[in-house]
Short mmCIF file of C-alpha atoms and ligand atoms in Angstrom, two decimals:
data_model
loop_
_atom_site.label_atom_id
_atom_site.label_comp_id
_atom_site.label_asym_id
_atom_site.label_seq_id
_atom_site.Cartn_x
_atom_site.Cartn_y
_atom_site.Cartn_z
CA UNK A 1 44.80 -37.86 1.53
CA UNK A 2 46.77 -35.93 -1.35
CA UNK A 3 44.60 -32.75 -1.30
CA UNK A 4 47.22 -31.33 -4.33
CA UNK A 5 45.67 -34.51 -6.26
CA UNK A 6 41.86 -33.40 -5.44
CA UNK A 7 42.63 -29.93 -6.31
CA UNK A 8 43.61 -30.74 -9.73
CA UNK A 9 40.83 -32.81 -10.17
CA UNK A 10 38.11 -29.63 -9.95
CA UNK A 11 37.69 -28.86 -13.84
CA UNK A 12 38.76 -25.70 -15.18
CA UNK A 13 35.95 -23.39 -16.15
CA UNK A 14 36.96 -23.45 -20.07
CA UNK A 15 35.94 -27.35 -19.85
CA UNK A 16 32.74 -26.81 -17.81
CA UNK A 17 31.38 -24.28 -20.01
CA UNK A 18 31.56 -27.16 -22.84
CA UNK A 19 29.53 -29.46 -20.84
CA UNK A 20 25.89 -29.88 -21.88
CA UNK A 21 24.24 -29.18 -18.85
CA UNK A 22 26.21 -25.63 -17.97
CA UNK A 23 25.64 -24.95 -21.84
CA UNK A 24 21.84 -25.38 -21.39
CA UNK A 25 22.30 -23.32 -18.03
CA UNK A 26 23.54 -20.17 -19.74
CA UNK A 27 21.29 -20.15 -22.53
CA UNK A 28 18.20 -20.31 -20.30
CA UNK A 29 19.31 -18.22 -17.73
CA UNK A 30 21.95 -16.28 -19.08
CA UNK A 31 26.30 -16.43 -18.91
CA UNK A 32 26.97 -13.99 -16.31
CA UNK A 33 24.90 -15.56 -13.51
CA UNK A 34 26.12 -19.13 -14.73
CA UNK A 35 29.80 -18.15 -14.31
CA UNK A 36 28.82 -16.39 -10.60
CA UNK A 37 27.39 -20.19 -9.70
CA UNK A 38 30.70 -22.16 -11.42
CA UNK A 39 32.71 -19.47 -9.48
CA UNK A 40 30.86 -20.38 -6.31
CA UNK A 41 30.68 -23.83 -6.84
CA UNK A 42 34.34 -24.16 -7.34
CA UNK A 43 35.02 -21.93 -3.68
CA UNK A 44 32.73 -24.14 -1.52
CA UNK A 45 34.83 -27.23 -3.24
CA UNK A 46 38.12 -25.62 -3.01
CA UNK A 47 37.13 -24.95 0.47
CA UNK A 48 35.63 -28.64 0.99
CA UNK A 49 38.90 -30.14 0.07
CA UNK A 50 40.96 -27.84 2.91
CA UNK A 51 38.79 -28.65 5.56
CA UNK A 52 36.89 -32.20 4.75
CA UNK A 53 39.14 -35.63 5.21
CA UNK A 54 36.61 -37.83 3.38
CA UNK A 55 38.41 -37.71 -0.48
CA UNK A 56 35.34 -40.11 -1.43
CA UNK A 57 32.77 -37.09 -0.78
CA UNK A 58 34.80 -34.76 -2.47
CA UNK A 59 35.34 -36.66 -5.37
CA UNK A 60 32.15 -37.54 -5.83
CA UNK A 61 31.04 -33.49 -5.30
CA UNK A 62 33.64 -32.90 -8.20
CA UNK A 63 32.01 -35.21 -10.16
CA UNK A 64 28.69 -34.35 -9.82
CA UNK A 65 29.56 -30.74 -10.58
CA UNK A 66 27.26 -29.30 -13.44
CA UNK A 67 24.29 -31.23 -11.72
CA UNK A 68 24.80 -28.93 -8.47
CA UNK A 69 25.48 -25.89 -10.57
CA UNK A 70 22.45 -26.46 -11.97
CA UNK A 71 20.21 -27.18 -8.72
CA UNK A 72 21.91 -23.60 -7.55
CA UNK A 73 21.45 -21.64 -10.65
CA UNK A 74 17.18 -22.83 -10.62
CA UNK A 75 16.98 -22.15 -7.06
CA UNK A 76 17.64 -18.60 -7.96
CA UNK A 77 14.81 -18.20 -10.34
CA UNK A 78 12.03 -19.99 -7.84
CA UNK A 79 10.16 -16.73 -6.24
CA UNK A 80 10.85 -16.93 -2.71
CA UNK A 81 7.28 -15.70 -1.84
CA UNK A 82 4.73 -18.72 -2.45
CA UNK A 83 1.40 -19.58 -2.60
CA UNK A 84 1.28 -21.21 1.14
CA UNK A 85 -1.93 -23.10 1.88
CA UNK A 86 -3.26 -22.26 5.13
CA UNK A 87 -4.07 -24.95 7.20
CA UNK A 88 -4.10 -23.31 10.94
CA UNK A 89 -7.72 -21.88 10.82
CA UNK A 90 -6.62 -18.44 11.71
CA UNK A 91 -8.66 -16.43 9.45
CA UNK A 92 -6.25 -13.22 9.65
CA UNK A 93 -2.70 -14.86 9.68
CA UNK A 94 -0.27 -11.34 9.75
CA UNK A 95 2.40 -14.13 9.07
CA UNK A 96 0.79 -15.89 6.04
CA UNK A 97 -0.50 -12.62 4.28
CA UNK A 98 -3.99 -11.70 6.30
CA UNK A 99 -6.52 -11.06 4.22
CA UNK A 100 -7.17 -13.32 1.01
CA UNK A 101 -8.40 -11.69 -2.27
CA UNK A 102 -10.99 -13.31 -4.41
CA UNK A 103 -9.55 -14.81 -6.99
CA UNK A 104 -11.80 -12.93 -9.74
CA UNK A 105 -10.87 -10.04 -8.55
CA UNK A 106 -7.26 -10.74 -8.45
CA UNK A 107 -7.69 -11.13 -12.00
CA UNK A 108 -9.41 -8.36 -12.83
CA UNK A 109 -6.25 -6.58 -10.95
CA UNK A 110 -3.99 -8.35 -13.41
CA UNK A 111 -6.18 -6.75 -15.71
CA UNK A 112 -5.23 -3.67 -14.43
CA UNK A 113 -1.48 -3.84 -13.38
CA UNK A 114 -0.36 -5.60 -16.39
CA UNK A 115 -1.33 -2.29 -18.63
CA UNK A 116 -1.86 1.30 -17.95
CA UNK A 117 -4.69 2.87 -15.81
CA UNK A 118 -6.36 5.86 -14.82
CA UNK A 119 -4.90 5.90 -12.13
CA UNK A 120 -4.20 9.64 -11.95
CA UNK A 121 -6.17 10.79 -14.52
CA UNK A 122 -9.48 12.13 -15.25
CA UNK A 123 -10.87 10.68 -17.91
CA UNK A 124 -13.96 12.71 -18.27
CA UNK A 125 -11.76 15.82 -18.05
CA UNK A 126 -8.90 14.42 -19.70
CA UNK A 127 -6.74 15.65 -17.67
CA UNK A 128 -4.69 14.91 -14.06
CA UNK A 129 -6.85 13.20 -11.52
CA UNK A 130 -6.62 12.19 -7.94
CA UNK A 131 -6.12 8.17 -6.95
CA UNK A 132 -8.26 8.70 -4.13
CA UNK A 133 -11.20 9.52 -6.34
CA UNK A 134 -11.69 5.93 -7.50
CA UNK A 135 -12.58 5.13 -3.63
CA UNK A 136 -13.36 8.16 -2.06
CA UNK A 137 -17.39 8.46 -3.17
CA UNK A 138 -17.79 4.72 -2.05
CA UNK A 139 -16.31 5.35 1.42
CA UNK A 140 -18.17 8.30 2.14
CA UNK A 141 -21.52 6.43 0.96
CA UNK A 142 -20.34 3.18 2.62
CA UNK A 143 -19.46 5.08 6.06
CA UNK A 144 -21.65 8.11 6.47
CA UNK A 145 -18.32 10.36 6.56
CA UNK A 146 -17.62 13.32 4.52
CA UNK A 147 -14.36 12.36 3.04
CA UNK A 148 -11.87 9.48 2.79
CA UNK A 149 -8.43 9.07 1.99
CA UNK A 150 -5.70 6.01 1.80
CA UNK A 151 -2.52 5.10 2.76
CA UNK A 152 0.00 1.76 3.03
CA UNK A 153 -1.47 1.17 6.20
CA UNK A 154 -3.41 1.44 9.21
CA UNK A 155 0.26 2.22 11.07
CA UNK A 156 0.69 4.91 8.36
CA UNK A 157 -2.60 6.33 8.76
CA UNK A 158 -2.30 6.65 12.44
CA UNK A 159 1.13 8.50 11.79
CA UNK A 160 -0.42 10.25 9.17
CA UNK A 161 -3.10 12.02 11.16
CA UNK A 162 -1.15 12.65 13.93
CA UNK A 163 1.47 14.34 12.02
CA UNK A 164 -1.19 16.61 10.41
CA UNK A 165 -3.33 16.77 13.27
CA UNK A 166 -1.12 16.79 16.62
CA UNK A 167 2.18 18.19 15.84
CA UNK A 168 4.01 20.27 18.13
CA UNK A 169 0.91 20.25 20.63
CA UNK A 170 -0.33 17.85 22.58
CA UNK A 171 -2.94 14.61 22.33
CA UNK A 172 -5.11 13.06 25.12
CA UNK A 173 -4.81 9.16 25.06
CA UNK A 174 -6.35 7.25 28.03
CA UNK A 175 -3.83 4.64 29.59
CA UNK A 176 -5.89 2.03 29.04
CA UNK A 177 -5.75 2.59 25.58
CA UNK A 178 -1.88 2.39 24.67
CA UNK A 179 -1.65 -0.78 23.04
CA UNK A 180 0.95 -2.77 21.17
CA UNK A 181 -0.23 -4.01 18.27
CA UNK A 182 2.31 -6.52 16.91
CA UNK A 183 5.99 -6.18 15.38
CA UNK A 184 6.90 -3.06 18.02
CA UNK A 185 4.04 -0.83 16.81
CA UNK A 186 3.28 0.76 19.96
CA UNK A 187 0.73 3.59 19.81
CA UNK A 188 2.90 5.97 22.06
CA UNK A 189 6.33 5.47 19.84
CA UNK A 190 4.23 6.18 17.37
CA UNK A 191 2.87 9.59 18.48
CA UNK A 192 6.38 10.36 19.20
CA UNK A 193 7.56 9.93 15.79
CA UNK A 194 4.61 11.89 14.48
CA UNK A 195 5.77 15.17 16.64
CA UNK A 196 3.15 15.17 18.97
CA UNK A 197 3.25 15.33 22.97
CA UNK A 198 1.18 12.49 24.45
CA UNK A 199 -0.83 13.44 27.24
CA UNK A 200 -1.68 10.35 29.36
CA UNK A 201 -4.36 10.20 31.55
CA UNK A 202 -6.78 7.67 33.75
CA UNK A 203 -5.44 4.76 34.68
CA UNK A 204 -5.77 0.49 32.94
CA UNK A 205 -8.38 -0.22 34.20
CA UNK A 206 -10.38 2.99 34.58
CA UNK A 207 -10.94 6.35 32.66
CA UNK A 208 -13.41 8.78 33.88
CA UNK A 209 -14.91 11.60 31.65
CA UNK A 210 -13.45 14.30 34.28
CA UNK A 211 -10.03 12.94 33.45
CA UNK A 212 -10.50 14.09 29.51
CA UNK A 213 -11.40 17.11 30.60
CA UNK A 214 -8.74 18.16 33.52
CA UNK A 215 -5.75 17.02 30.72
CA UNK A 216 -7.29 19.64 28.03
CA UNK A 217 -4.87 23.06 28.04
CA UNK A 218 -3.76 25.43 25.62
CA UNK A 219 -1.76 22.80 23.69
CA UNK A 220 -4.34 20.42 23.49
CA UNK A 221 -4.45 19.69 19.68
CA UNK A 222 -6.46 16.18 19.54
CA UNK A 223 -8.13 13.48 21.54
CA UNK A 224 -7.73 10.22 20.93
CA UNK A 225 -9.41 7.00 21.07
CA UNK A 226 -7.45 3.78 19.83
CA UNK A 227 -9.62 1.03 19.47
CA UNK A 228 -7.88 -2.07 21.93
CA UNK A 229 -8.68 -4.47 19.14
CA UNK A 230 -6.21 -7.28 20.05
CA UNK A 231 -6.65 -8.03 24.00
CA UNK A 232 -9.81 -6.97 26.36
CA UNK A 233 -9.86 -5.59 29.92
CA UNK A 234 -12.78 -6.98 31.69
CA UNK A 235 -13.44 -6.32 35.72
CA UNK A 236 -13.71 -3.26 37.22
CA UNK A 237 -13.77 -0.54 34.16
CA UNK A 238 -14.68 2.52 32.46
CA UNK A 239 -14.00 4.24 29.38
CA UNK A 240 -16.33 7.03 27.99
CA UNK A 241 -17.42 6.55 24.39
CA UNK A 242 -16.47 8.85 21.76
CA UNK A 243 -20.07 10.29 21.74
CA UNK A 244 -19.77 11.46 25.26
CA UNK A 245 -16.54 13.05 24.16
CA UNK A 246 -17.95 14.41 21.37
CA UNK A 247 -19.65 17.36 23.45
CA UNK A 248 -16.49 18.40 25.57
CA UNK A 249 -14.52 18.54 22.13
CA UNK A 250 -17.32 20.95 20.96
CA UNK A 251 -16.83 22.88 24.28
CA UNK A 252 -12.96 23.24 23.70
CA UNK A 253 -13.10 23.13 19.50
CA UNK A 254 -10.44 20.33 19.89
CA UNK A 255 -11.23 17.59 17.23
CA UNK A 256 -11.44 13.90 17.78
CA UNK A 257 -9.86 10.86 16.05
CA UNK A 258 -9.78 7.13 16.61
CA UNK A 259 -7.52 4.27 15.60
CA UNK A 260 -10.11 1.57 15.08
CA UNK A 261 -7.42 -0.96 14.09
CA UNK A 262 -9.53 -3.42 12.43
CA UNK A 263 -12.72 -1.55 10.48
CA UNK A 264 -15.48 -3.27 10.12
CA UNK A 265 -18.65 -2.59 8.16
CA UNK A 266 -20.93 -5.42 8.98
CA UNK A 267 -22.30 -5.81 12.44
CA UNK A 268 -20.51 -9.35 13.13
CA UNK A 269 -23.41 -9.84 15.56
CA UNK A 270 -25.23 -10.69 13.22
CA UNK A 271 -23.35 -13.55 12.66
CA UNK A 272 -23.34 -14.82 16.58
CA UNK A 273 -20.14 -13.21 16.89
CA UNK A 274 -18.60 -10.66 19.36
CA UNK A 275 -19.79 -6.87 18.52
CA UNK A 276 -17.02 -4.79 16.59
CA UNK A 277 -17.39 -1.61 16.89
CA UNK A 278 -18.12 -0.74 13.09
CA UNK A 279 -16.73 2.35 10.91
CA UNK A 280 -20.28 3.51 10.44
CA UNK A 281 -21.11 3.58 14.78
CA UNK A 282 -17.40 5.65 15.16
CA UNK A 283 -18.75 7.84 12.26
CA UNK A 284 -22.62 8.38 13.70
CA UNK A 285 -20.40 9.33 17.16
CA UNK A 286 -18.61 12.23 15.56
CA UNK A 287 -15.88 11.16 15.46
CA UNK A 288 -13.88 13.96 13.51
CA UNK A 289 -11.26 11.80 11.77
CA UNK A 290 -11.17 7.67 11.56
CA UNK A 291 -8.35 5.56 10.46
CA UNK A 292 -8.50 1.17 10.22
CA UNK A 293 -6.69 -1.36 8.43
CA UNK A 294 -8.06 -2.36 4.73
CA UNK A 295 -6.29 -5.80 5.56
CA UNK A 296 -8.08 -6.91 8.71
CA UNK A 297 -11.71 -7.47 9.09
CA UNK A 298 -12.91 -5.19 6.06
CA UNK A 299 -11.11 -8.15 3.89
CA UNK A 300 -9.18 -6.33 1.41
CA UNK A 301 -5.47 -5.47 0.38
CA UNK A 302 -2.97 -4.05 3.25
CA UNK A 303 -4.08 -0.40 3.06
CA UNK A 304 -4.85 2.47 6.00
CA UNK A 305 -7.87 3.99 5.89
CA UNK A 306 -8.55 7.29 6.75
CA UNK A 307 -12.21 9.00 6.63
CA UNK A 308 -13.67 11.78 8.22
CA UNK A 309 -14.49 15.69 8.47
CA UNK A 310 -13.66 16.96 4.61
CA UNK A 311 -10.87 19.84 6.27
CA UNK A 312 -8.94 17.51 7.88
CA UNK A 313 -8.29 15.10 4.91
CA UNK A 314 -7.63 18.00 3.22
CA UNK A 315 -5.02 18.98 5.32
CA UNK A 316 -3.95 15.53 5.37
CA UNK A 317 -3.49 14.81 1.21
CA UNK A 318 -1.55 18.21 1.41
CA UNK A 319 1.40 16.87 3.93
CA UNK A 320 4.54 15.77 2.02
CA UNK A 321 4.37 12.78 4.28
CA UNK A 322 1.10 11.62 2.76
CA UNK A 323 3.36 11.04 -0.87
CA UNK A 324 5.81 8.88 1.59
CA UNK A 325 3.40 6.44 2.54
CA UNK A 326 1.18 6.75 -0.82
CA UNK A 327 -0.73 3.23 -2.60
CA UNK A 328 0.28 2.21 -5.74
CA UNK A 329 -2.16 0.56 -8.40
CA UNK A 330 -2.47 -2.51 -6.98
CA UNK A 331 -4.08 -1.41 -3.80
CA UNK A 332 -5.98 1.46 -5.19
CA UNK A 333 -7.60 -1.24 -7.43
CA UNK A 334 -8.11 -4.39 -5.32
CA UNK A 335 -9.66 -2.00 -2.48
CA UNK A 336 -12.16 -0.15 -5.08
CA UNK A 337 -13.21 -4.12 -6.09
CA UNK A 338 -13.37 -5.12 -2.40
CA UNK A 339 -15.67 -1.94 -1.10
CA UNK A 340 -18.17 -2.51 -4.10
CA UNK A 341 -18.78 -5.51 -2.58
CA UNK A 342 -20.11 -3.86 0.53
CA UNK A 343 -22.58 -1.93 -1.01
CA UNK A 344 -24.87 -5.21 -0.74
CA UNK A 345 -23.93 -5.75 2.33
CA UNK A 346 -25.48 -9.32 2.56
CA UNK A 347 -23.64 -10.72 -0.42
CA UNK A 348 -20.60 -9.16 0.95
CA UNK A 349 -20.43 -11.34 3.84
CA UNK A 350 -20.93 -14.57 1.74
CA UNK A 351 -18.39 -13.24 -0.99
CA UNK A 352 -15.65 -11.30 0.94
CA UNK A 353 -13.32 -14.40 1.73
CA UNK A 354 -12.32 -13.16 5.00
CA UNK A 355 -16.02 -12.44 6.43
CA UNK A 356 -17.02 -16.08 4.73
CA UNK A 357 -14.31 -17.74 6.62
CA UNK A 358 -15.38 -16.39 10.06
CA UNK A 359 -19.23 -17.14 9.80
CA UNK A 360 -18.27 -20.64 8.87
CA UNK A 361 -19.78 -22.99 11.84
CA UNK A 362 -18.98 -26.80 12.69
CA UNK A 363 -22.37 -27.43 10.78
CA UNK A 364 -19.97 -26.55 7.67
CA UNK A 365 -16.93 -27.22 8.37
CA UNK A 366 -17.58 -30.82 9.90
CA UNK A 367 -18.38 -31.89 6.31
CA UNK A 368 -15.87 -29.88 4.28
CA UNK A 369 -13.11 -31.64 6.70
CA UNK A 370 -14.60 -34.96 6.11
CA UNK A 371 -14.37 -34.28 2.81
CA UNK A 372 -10.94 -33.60 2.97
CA UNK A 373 -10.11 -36.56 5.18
CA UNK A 374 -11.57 -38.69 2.19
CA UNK A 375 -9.65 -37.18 -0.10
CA UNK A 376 -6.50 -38.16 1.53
CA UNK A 377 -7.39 -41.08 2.51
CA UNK A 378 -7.41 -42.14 -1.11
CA UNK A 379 -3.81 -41.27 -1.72
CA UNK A 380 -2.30 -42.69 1.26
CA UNK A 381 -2.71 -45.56 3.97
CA UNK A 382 0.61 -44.02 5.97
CA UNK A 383 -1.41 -42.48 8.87
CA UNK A 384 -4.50 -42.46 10.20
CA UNK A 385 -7.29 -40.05 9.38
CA UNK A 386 -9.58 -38.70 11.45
CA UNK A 387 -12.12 -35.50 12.10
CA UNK A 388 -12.55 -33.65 14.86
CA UNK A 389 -14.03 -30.12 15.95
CA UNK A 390 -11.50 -27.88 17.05
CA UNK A 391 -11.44 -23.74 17.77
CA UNK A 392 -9.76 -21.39 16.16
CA UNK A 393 -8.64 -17.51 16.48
CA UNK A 394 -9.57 -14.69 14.05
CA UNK A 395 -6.28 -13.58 14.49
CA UNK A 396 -4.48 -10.17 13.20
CA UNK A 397 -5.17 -8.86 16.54
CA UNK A 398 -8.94 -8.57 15.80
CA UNK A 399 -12.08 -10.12 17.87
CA UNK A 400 -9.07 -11.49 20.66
CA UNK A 401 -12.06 -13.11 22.96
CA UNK A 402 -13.21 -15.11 20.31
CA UNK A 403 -12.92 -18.06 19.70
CA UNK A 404 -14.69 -20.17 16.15
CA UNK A 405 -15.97 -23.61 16.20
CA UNK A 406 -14.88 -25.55 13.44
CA UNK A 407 -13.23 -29.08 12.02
CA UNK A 408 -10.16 -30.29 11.74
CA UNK A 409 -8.80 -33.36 9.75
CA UNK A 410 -6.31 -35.35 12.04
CA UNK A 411 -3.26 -36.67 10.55
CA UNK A 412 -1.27 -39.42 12.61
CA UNK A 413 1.35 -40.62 10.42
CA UNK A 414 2.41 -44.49 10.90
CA UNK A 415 5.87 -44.34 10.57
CA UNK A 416 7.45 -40.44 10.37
CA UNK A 417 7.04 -38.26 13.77
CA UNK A 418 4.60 -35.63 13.71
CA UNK A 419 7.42 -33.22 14.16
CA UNK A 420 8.81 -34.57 10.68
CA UNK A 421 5.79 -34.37 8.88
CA UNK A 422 4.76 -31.03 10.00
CA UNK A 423 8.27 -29.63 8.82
CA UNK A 424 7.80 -31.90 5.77
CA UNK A 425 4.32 -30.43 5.00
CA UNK A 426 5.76 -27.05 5.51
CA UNK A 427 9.37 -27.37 3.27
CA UNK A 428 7.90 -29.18 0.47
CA UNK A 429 6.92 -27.83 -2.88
CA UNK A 430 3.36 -26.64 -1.83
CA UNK A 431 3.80 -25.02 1.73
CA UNK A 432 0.72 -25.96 4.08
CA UNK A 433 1.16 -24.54 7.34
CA UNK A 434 -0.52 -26.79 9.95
CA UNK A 435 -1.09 -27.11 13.39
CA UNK A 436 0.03 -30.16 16.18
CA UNK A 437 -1.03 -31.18 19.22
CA UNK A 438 -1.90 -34.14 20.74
CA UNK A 439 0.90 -35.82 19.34
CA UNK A 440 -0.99 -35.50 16.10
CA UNK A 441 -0.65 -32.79 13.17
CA UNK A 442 -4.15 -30.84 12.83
CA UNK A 443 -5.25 -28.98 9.50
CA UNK A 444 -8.32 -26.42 10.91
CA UNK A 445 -10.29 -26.68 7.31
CA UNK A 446 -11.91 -22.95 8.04
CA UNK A 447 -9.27 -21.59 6.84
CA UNK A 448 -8.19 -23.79 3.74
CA UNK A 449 -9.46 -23.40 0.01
CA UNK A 450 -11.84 -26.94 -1.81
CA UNK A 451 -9.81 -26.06 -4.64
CA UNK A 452 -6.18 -27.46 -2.44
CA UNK A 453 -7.61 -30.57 -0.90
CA UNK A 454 -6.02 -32.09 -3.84
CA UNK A 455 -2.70 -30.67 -3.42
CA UNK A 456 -3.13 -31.42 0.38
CA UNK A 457 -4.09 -35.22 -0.71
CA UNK A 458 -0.69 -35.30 -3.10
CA UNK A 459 1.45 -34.04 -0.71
CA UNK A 460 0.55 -36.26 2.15
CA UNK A 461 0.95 -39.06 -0.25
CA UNK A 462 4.61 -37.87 -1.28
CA UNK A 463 5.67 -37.57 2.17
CA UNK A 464 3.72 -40.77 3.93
CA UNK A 465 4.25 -43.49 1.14
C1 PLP B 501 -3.62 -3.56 13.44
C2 PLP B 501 -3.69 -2.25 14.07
C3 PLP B 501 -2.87 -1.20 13.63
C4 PLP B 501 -1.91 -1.37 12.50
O1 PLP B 501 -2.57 -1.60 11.30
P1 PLP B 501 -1.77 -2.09 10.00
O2 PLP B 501 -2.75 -1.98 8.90
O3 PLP B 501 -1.34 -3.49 10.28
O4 PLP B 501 -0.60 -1.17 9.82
C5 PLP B 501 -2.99 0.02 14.27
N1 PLP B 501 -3.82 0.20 15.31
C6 PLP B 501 -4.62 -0.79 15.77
C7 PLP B 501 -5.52 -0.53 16.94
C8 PLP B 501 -4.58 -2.06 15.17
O5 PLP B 501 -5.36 -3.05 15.63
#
């Protein structure tokens, strides 16, 4: 193989530039990042012809040149966060974005975000205003409490309060109640990093009332409750509610705040599912200061939270950390639209798309999957079709004893594995994330939107034949 020959045969840049293709290239996406790709290209070849011995490949690689500059230079301008279609049935996915956002709202928070706001300013007074007022009258109507702030999130808001509340003393946390909550968030690093001394006490299982009060000293600067929202201890156990607490807080002027993790307004009983200790019960406890996720349950934008007694969120919108983990406009406005929603509570649940996805029942979701099945089955005859009921998780470490009854549609492709098609399904233009089992690749329909089915119908076709 005469490599000096294949070398020579890589085009000088003057004579790519001149072909039509790379000429099209820079005027759409500009010269300097066209050059960076030739300039790339030309390494990986330069490369290809040290270390390859099949001169065939490479000459064909040479040839075929412009085309891969091109195919590199797009890739670059396709966002690498997409639209994924969400085929597991977990309602809160933390991997595929949690909560979904109606799309009428979302446009009314194009609306917003595309132009200026009043964000910060008082338009009645014409002059500065906070971005906490937008949201701050709804969550004390919503919640019973006296004030309300919001942060990034619920991890910020726990940090947040802390810091303002706790540091340099000490806070009360019952073993049982140190939880992990996903991605190495663990409540005890995280009252570390907020300055304050955590005082453990009780054990698991068990946590007796006598225990709160034999850890309270001189340094005692909080109690807390966090809310063990993503596993359960059942058996032999005892925690004391906040109410109980509230009188030996009174006793000792120390004041009280939870992490609720997921908040939720509604009582989800009322939809035959597990109680959830709402916002509005942690509120009517006394509770002092409250902090939950706007992303979980409550079915908004990733935000934290944070209601409560009117001098402590004072103190807390005056610490320099609160501008570190500060919303922008595009949480400020999609949480205003999603907490209107709440103040008709009934509609909420059948408009919020995260509480509408969890009351769905197989009585639903039996014919929205066959539906679906139909749908594909008129694009393709490469697998067989089928419904079945299947269960589901909330996910986003909320309601972790539950489990939902729905549908799935059953794909069992003819001639692919269901290994191929479920990486197929998930690398191809329109992402659907699915599950398998059963040899078998299983689309839960709870969680996926009428308006896809086509998509879901096309891309099954592309892939099966
Ligand atoms: C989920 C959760 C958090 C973290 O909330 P994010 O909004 O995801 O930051 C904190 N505490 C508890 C108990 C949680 O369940």
């Amino acid at each position: 193989m005469d490599r000096n020959k294949l070398y020579r045969m890589i085009p000088k840049v003057d004579i790519l530039l001149e072909d039509r293709t790379v000429q099209r290239l820079a005027e759409t996406y500009g010269h300097g990042i066209v050059m960076e790709m030739i300039h790339q290209e030309m390494d990986r070849l330069r490369e290809l012809i040290r270390t390859s011995q099949d001169a065939d490949r490479i000459e064909s690689e040479i040839s075929q040149l412009p085309q891969t500059i091109e195919r590199e230079t797009e890739a670059l301008f396709v966002p690498r966060v997409r639209k994924v279609i969400n085929a597991t049935g977990t309602v809160l996915h933390t991997n595929l974005g949690r909560a979904p956002i109606r799309r009428d709202q979302a446009e009314k928070l194009a609306d917003i975000v595309s132009g200026y706001s009043n964000l910060e300013y008082n338009l009645e007074e014409g002059r500065r205003g906070e971005r906490y007022a937008h949201f701050e009258k709804l969550l004390t109507r919503l919640t019973g409490a006296e004030a309300a702030m919001v942060v990034n999130n619920n991890a910020a808001a726990v940090l947040l309060v802390l810091s303002t509340m706790a540091r340099g003393g000490e806070a009360i946390v019952s073993r049982g109640e140190l939880v992990e909550i996903g991605g190495k968030f663990r409540i005890p690093d995280v009252m570390k990093q907020s300055g304050a001394r955590l005082v453990e006490i009780g054990t698991t299982n068990k946590t007796h009332f006598s225990d709160y009060e034999e850890a309270i000293t001189e340094d005692t600067k909080v109690i807390m409750k966090v809310h063990t929202s993503n596993y359960r201890i059942t058996g032999f156990t005892e925690s004391v509610p906040a109410a109980e607490l509230r009188e030996l807080a009174d006793r000792y002027e120390i004041p009280i705040i939870e992490d609720l993790g997921s908040g939720v307004f509604v009582n989800l009983e009322k939809y035959g599912l597990t109680h959830e200790p709402t916002v509005q019960e942690a509120v009517a406890a006394g509770i002092d200061v409250i902090s939950f996720s706007g992303d979980k349950l409550l079915g908004g934008p990733q935000a934290g939270i944070i209601i409560g007694k009117k001098k402590y969120i004072e103190q807390m919108k005056k610490n320099p950390l609160t501008r570190a983990v500060r919303v922008d406009k595009f949480t400020v406005t999609a949480l205003e639209l999603t907490l209107m929603e709440y103040l008709f509570e009934e509609k909420a649940a059948e408009r919020i798309p995260v509480l509408q996805m969890i009351r769905e029942s197989e009585e639903t979701l039996i014919p929205k999957a066959e539906k679906l099945a139909a749908v594909i089955r008129e694009r393709t005859s490469g697998a067989d079709i089928t419904v079945e009921k299947i269960s589901s998780q909330v996910g986003g470490g909320s309601l972790p004893s539950e489990l939902l009854n729905g549908a799935a549609v059953v794909v069992h492709p003819h001639s692919i594995s269901t290994g191929r098609l479920e990486e197929a399904m998930r690398t191809c233009r329109h992402p659907i994330v699915v599950r398998t089992a059963d040899d078998s690749v299983k689309m839960d329909v709870r969680t996926v939107f009428e308006e896809d089915f086509e998509t879901i119908a096309e891309v099954l076709a592309e892939i099966l034949g």
